XYZ file of C-alpha atoms in Angstrom:
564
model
C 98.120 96.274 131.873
C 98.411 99.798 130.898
C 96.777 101.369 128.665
C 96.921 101.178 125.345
C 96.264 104.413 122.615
C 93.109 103.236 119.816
C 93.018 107.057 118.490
C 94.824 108.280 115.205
C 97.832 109.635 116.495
C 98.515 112.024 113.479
C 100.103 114.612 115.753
C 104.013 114.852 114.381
C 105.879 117.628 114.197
C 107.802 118.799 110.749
C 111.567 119.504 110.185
C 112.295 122.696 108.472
C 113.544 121.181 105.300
C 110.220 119.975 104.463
C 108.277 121.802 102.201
C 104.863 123.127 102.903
C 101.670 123.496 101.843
C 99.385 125.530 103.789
C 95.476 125.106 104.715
C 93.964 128.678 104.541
C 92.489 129.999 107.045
C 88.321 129.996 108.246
C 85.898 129.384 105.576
C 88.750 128.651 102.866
C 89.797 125.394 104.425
C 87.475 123.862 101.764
C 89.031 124.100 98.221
C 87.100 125.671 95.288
C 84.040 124.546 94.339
C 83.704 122.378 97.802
C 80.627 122.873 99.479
C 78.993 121.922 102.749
C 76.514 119.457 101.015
C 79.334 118.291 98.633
C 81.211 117.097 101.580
C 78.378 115.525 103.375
C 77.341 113.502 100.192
C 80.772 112.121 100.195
C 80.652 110.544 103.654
C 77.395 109.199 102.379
C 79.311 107.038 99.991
C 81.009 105.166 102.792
C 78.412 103.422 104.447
C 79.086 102.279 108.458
C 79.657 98.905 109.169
C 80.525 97.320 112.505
C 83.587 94.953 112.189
C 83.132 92.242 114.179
C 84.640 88.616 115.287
C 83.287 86.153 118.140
C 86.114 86.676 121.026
C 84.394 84.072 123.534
C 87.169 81.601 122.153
C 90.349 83.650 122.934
C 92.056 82.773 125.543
C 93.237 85.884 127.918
C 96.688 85.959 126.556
C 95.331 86.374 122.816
C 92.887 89.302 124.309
C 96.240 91.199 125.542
C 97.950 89.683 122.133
C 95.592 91.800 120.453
C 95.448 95.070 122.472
C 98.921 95.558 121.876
C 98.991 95.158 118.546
C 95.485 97.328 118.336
C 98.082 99.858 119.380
C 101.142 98.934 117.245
C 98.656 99.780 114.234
C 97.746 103.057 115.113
C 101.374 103.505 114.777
C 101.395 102.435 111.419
C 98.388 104.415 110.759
C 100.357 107.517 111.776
C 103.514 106.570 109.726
C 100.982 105.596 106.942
C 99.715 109.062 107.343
C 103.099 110.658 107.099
C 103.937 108.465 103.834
C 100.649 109.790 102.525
C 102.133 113.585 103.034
C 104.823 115.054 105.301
C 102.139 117.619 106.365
C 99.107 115.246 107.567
C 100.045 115.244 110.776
C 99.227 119.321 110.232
C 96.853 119.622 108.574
C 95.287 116.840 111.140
C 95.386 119.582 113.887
C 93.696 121.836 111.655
C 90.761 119.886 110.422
C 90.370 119.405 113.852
C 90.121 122.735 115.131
C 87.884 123.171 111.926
C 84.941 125.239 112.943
C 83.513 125.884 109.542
C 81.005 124.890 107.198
C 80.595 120.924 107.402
C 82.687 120.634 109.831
C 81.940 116.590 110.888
C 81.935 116.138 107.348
C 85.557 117.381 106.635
C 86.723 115.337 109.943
C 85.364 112.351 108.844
C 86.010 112.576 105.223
C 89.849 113.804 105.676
C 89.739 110.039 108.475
C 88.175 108.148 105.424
C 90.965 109.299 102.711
C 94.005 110.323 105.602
C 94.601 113.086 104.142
C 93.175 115.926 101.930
C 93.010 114.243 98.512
C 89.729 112.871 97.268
C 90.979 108.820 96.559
C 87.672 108.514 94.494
C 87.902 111.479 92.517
C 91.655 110.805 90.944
C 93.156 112.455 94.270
C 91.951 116.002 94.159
C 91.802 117.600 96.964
C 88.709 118.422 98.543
C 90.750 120.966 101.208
C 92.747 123.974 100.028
C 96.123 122.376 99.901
C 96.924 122.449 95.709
C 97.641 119.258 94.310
C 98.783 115.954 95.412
C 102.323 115.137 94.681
C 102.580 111.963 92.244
C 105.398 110.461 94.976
C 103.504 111.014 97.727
C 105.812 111.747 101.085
C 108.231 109.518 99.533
C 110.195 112.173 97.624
C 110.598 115.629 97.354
C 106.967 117.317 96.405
C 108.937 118.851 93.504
C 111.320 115.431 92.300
C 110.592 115.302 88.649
C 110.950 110.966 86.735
C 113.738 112.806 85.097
C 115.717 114.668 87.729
C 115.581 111.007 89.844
C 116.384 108.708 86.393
C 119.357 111.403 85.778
C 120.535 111.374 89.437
C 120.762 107.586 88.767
C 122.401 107.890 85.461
C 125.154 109.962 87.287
C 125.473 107.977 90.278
C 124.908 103.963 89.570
C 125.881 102.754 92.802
C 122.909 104.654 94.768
C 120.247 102.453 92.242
C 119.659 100.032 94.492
C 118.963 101.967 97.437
C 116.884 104.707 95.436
C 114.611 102.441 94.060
C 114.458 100.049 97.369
C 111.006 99.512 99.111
C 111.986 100.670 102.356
C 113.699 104.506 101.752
C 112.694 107.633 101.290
C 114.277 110.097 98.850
C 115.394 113.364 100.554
C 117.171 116.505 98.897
C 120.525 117.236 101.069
C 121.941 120.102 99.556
C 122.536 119.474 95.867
C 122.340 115.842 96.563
C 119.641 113.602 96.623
C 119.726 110.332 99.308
C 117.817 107.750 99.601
C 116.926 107.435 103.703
C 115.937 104.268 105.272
C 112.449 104.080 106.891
C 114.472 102.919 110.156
C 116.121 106.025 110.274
C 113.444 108.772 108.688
C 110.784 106.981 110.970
C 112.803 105.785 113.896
C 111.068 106.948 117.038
C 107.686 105.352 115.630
C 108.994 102.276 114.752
C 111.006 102.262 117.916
C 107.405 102.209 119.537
C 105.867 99.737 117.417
C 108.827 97.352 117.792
C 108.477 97.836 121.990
C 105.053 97.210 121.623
C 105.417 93.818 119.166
C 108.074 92.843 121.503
C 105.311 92.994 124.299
C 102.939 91.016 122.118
C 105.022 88.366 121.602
C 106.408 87.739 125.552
C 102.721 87.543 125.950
C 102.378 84.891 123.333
C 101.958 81.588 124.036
C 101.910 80.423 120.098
C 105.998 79.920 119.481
C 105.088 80.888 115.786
C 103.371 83.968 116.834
C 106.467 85.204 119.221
C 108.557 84.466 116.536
C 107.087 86.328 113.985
C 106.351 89.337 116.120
C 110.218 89.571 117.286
C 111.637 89.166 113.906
C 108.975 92.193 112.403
C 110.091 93.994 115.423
C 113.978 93.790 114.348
C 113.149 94.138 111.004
C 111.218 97.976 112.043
C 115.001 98.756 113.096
C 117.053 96.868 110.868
C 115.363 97.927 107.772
C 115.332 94.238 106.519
C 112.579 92.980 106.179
C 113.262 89.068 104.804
C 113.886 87.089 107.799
C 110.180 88.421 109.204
C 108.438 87.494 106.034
C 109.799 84.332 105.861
C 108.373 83.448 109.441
C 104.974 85.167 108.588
C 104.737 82.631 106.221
C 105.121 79.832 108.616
C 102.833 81.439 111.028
C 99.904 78.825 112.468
C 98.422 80.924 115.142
C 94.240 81.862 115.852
C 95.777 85.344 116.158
C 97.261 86.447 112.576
C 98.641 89.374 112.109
C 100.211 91.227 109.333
C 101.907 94.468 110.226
C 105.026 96.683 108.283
C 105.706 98.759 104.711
C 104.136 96.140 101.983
C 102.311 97.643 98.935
C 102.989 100.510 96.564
C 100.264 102.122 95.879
C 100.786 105.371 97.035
C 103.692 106.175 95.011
C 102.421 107.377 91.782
C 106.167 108.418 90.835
C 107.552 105.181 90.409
C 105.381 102.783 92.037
C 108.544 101.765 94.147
C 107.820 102.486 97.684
C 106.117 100.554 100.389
C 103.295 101.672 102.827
C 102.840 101.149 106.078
C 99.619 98.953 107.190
C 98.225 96.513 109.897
C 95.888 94.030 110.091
C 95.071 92.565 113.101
C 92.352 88.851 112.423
C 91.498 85.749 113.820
C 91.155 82.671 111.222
C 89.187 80.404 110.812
C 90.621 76.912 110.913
C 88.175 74.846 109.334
C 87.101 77.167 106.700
C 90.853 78.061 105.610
C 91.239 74.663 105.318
C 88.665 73.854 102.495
C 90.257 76.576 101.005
C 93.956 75.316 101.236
C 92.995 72.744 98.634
C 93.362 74.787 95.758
C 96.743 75.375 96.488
C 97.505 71.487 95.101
C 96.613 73.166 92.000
C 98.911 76.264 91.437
C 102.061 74.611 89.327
C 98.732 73.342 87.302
C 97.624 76.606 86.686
C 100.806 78.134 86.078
C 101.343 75.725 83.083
C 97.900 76.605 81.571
C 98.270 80.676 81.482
C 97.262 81.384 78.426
C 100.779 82.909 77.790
C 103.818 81.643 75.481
C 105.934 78.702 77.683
C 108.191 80.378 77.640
C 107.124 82.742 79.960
C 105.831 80.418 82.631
C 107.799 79.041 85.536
C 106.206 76.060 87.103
C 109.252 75.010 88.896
C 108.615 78.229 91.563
C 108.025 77.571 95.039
C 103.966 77.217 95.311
C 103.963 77.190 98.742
C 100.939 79.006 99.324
C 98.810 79.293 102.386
C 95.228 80.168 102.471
C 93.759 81.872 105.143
C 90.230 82.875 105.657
C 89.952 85.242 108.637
C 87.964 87.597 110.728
C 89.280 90.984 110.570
C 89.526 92.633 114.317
C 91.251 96.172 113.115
C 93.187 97.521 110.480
C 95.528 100.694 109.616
C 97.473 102.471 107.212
C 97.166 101.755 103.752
C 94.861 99.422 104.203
C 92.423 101.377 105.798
C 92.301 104.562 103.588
C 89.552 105.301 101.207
C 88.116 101.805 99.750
C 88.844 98.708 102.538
C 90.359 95.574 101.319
C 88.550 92.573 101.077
C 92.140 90.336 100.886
C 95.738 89.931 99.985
C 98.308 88.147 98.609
C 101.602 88.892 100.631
C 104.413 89.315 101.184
C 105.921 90.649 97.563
C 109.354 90.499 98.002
C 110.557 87.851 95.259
C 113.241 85.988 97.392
C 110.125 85.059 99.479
C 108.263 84.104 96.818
C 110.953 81.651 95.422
C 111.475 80.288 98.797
C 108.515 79.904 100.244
C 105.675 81.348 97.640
C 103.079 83.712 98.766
C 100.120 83.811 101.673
C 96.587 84.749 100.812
C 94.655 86.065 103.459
C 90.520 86.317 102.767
C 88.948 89.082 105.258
C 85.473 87.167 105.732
C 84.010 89.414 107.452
C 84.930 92.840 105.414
C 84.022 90.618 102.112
C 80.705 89.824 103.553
C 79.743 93.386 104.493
C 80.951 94.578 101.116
C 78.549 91.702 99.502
C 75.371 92.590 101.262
C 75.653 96.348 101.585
C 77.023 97.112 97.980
C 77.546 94.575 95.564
C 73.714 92.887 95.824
C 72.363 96.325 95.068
C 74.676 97.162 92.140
C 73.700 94.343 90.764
C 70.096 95.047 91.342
C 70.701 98.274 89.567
C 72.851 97.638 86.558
C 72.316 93.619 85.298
C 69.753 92.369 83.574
C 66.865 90.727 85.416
C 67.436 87.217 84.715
C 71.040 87.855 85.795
C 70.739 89.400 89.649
C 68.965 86.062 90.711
C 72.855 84.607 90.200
C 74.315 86.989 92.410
C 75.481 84.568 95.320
C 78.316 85.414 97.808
C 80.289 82.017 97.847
C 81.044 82.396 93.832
C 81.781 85.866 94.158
C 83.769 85.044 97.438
C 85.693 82.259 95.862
C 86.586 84.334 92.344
C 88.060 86.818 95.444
C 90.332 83.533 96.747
C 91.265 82.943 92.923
C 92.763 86.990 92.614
C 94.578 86.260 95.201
C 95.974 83.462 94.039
C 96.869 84.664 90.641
C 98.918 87.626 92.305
C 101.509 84.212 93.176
C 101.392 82.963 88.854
C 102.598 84.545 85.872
C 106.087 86.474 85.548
C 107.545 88.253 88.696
C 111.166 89.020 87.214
C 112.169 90.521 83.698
C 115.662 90.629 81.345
C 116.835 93.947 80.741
C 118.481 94.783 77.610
C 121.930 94.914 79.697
C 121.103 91.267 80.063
C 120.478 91.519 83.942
C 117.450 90.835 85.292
C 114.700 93.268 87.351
C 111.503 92.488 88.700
C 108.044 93.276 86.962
C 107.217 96.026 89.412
C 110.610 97.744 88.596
C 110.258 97.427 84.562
C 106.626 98.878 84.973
C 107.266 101.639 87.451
C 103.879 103.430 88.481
C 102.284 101.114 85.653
C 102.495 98.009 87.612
C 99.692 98.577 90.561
C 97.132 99.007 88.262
C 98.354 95.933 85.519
C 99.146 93.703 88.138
C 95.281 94.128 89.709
C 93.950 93.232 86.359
C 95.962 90.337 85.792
C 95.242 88.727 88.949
C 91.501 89.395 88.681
C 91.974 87.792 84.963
C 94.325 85.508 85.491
C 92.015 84.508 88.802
C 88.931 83.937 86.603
C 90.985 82.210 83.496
C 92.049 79.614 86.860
C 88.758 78.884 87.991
C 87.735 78.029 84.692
C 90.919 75.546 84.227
C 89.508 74.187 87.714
C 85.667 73.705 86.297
C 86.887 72.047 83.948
C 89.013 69.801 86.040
C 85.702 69.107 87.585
C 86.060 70.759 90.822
C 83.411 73.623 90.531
C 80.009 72.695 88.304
C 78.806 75.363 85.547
C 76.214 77.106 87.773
C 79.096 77.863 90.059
C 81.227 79.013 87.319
C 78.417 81.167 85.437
C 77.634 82.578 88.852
C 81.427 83.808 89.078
C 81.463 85.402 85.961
C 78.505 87.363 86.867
C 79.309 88.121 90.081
C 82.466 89.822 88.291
C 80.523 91.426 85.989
C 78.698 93.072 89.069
C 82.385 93.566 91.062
C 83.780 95.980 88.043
C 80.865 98.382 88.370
C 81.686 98.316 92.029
C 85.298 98.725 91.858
C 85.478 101.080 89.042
C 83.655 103.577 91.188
C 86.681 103.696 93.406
C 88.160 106.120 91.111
C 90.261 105.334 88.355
C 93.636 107.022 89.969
C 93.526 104.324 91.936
C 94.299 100.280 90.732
C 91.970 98.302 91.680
C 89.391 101.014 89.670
C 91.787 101.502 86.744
C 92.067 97.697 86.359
C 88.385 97.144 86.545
C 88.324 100.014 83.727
C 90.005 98.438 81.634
C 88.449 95.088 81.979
C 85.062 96.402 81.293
C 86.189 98.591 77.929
C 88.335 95.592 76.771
C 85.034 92.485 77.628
C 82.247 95.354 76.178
C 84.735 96.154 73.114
C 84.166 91.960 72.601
C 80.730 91.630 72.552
C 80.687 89.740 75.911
C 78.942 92.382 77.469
C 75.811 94.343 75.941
C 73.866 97.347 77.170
C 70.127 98.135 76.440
C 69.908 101.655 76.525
C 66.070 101.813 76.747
C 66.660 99.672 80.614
C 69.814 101.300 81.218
C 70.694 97.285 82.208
C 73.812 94.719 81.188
C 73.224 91.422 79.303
C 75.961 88.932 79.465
C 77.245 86.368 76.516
C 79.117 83.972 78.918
C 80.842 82.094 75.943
C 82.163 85.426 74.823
C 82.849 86.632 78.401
C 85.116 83.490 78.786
C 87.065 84.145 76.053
C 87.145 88.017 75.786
C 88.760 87.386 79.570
C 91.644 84.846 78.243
C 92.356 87.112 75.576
C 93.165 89.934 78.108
C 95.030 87.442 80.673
C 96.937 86.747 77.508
C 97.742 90.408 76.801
C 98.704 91.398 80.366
C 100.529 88.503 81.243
C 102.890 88.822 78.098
C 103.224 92.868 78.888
C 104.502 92.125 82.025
C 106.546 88.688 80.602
C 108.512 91.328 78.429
C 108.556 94.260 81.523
C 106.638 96.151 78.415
C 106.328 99.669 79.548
C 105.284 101.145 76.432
C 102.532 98.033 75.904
C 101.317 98.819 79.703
C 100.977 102.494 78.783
C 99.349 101.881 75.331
C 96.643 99.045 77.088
C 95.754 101.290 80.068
C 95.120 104.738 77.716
C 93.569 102.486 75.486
C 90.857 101.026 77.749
C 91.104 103.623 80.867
C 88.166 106.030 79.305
C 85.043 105.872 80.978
C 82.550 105.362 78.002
C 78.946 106.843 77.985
C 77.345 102.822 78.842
C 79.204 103.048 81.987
C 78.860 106.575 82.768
C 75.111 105.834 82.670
C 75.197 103.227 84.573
C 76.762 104.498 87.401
C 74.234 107.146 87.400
C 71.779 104.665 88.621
C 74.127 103.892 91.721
C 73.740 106.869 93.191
C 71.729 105.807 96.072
C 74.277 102.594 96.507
C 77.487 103.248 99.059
C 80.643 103.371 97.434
C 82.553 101.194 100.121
C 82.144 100.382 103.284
C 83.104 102.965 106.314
C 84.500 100.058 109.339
C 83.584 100.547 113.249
C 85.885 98.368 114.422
C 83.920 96.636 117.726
C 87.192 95.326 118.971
C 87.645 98.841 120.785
C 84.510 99.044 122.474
C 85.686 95.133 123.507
C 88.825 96.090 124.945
C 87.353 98.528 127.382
C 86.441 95.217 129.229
C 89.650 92.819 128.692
C-alpha cells in the first residue's frame, strides 16, 4: 500500500482573477484588539477529545477501506477550505511561518475555524484580513443580493444554474457565470474520485463499491443524484458520507453546498432499536401542529437510522463546533424517492455530553433539575432533530404559480429556521410518541430538560451561525412564555414543563407555517424578533466560563493506521 496523506493539505495556488486580501506582515498578523492571551483563551474553549472506535472487528480490507478514504477527506478538507475563502490556502502558509506573538495559538485556532474568521464570535476575524465575505468563496468577495437578483432578472435562463448547489459564481468580464464544482475544483476531485475508486476495488461490501463509484462519477459529472440514491441503500460496517451537502457557509443566499467527509463504523444492533421510530414518521407528519393543508403524509418515509462511531471527519463538518448528527442527503428528488438517512455520531455525542453539557447544566439549572440530566434522553431528543429535518414542508408555490423549494424561498434565512424547526418539530414528535406510549414521563421530562441545558450550549456557538441562532430564538420565544424562569439572586433556570410543552408547539407551529408559505418576510421578522441575547442569558453564560465551548477531536484512527 502506499502511503496515504492525513495532513491538511491547504497548500493551493491562486489565479490572478481572484481577489485578495492580504495578512500583514510580523506582529500585525493578529487583527486589532487580538492579543496573545486572547488567542490562547480561545483554544481553551475547544477542549481535546480523542475520537475513538474499537477496530479489532474490521476485517483487513475495511482497515485499507478506511485509509483511503482517511485521505479522500483531507481532500475535501482542502476544497472545504477553499469554499471557506479563495485565499486559505495562503494565508495557511502564512500562519504557518507565523513567528509572532501566540504563535501555537493562531495555528491551532486558524485549524479549529479553517480560516481567519472567529465562527463563535459572528465571523470576525481574529487575523488581519478585513471582513468575511457574506458568500464565502462561492462568489465574488464584492457580489452584492442585488447585482446577482438583477443579473437573473436580465438573464432567466442562467437561474437554474446560478442558484444550483454545485457552482460557483465567477465574474468573466462584464459577465457573471455560474462554474461547476467539477470544473472550478477539478484536479482535487480528480484525486478524491481516484482515491474512492481505490476504496471501492478494495471493497468487499457490493453496497459499499457501489456507492463509492457512483460519488466518484458524481465528483466529475457534477450530478450528484444517482450517488445519493445508493448512499441511501448503503448496508455496510464501513459508512461513509463524503461530497458538497450543506449550506451553511453561504451567508449570501444560503444556496451553495460544502464540501465534508465523514468516515464511521455503525453499530448494528444499536441502529436497529433506533430504526423503529421510523414506523412512525407518516404518524408524525399528520400531527404537526400546522394547518393540513400543509402536511404531506403521502412522501416517501423511507428513513434509515444509523447510530455510528465516528473514525474522522473534514470540511464543513469539522470547522469550529463538531456535529453530533445529520439528516442527509437534501436534495428533494431523494427525499420523494427514497426519504432521508439519519446518521447519530455516538461517539462525538457522548464526548459532547460528558465534557460540556453535564457541566452547563451544573452551572445554569436549578438544583432539583441537573439530577435529570441523563445522556439517553438527551441522545434520543438528538435522533428526533434528525428526524424532523425529513417532516414538514420541503417545496413552496411561487406567486408565478411554479413551485421552489423551502431553502430557495428563504435564501440565507433557511439554515438557521430549518435548525429550529427540526429541534421543535423533534421535541413536539417525541411528545406525540409519549403519548403513544412508547417513552414514559420521566423520559420525556428528562428530554425537555436536557434541551433546556442543549440551548445554553448551542447558543454559545455564536449566533452567525444556525444551530446558535436557532437555539436563540428558542430560548427568547420559551422565556417570553413563562416556560422558563430565572432567579436572579442564583443566577439559575426553573422550568414549568406544562408551559415548556406548549410554548414549544406554539413555535413548531410558527416555523413550520413560515416555511409552508416560503415566508421570507415572517423568517426575517421571527429571527430579529427573538435573535437578541437578553441580560438572563448574558448572565448566564457568564457562569460558563470555565466550561469548553465544543469539543476539539484527535482523531486516533491516524495514530492506528501507522500500524495497518
Amino acid at each position: 500500500m502506499r502511503r496515504l496523506s492525513v495532513l491538511l493539505p491547504l497548500t493551493f495556488g491562486l489565479t490572478a482573477c481572484e481577489a485578495r486580501q492580504d495578512i500583514s506582515d510580523g506582529d500585525a498578523l493578529l487583527a486589532e484588539a487580538i492579543t496573545a492571551d486572547v488567542m490562547e483563551g480561545r483554544v481553551a474553549q475547544f477542549a481535546p477529545a480523542a475520537i475513538d472506535f474499537d477496530e479489532t472487528s474490521l476485517a483487513p480490507w475495511e482497515r485499507q477501506v478506511i485509509a483511503r478514504l482517511v485521505a479522500a477527506s483531507d481532500v475535501m478538507h482542502s476544497l472545504f477550505a477553499r469554499q471557506v475563502s479563495m485565499q486559505n490556502p495562503e494565508w495557511s502558509t502564512r500562519v504557518g511561518s507565523y513567528a509572532g506573538p501566540a504563535r501555537a495559538a493562531v495555528r491551532d485556532y486558524f485549524d479549529i475555524m479553517v480560516g481567519p474568521w472567529d465562527r463563535l464570535d459572528h465571523d470576525q476575524p481574529f487575523l488581519d484580513v478585513g471582513p468575511k465575505p457574506p458568500g464565502a468563496g462561492y462568489y465574488p468577495t464584492d457580489l452584492t443580493k442585488e447585482e446577482f437578483e438583477s443579473w437573473l432578472a436580465a438573464n432567466p435562463a442562467d437561474r437554474e444554474a446560478f442558484t444550483g448547489y454545485f457552482t460557483v459564481i465567477r465574474r468573466d468580464a462584464d459577465r457573471l457565470v455560474a462554474v461547476p464544482y467539477s470544473e472550478a475544483y477539478r484536479d482535487d476531485l480528480e484525486a478524491a474520485a481516484a482515491l474512492l475508486r481505490e476504496a471501492a476495488d478494495l471493497s468487499q461490501n457490493p453496497s459499499l463499491s457501489d456507492y463509492l463509484r457512483k460519488r466518484a462519477a458524481a465528483f466529475l459529472s457534477n450530478d450528484y443524484f444517482e450517488s445519493d440514491l445508493a448512499w441511501m441503500d448503503l448496508d455496510s460496517r464501513v459508512e461513509p458520507t463524503i461530497g458538497p451537502y450543506e449550506v451553511y457557509e453561504d451567508n449570501l443566499f444560503g444556496y451553495k453546498a460544502a464540501f465534508e467527509s465523514f468516515v464511521t463504523i455503525a453499530d448494528e444492533a444499536a441502529s436497529a432499536e433506533l430504526q423503529t421510530l421510523k414506523d412512525y414518521l407518516r404518524d408524525l407528519e399528520r400531527q404537526l401542529p400546522i394547518e393540513d393543508r400543509y402536511k404531506n403524509p403521502n412522501r416517501s418515509f423511507e428513513s434509515p437510522i444509523r447510530v455510528v462511531d465516528e473514525v474522522y471527519a473534514a470540511g464543513d463538518t469539522r470547522a469550529g463546533v463538531q456535529t453530533t448528527a445529520f439528516n442527509l442527503p437534501n436534495d428533494v428528488r431523494v427525499h420523494e424517492q427514497k426519504g432521508s438517512k439519519k446518521v447519530m455520531l455516538r461517539n462525538v455525542s457522548q464526548a459532547k455530553f460528558d465534557r460540556i453539557l453535564t457541566p452547563i447544566a451544573t452551572a445554569v439549572l436549578a438544583p432539583d433539575l441537573v439530577g435529570q440530566i441523563a445522556f439517553r434522553p438527551w441522545f434520543t431528543n438528538v435522533v428526533m432533530h434528525e428526524l424532523a429535518h425529513g417532516l414538514g414542508p420541503t417545496t413552496v408555490a411561487t406567486a408565478s404559480g411554479e413551485r421552489t423549494t423551502v431553502n430557495r424561498a428563504l435564501r440565507e434565512l433557511y439554515s438557521a429556521l430549518e435548525e429550529a424547526k427540526a429541534d421543535v418539530a423533534g421535541l413536539h414528535s417525541l411528545t406525540v410518541l409519549a403519548a403513544a406510549g412508547e417513552y414514559d414521563d420521566t423520559f420525556l421530562q428528562q428530554a425537555y430538560i436536557g434541551h433546556v441545558a442543549n440551548m445554553f450550549r448551542a447558543v454559545r456557538f455564536g449566533t452567525s451561525e444556525a444551530h446558535g441562532k436557532a437555539n436563540l430564538v428558542q430560548f427568547n420565544w420559551v422565556l417570553e412564555r413563562g416556560a422558563l424562569t430565572h432567579d436572579e439572586a442564583t443566577g439559575r433556570f426553573a422550568v414549568d414543563l406544562t408551559k415548556l410543552i406548549d410554548a414549544n408547539r406554539a413555535l413548531a407551529t410558527e416555523i413550520l407555517t413560515i416555511q409552508a408559505k416560503g415566508d421570507y418576510d415572517g423568517a426575517a421578522a421571527l429571527l430579529q424578533r427573538y435573535g437578541e441575547v437578553r441580560p438572563e442569558l448574558t448572565a448566564a453564560l457568564r457562569r460558563l466560563t470555565d466550561v469548553p465551548v465544543d469539543i476539539r477531536p484527535r482523531y486516533t484512527v491516524l495514530d492506528k493506521m501507522v500500524a495497518w
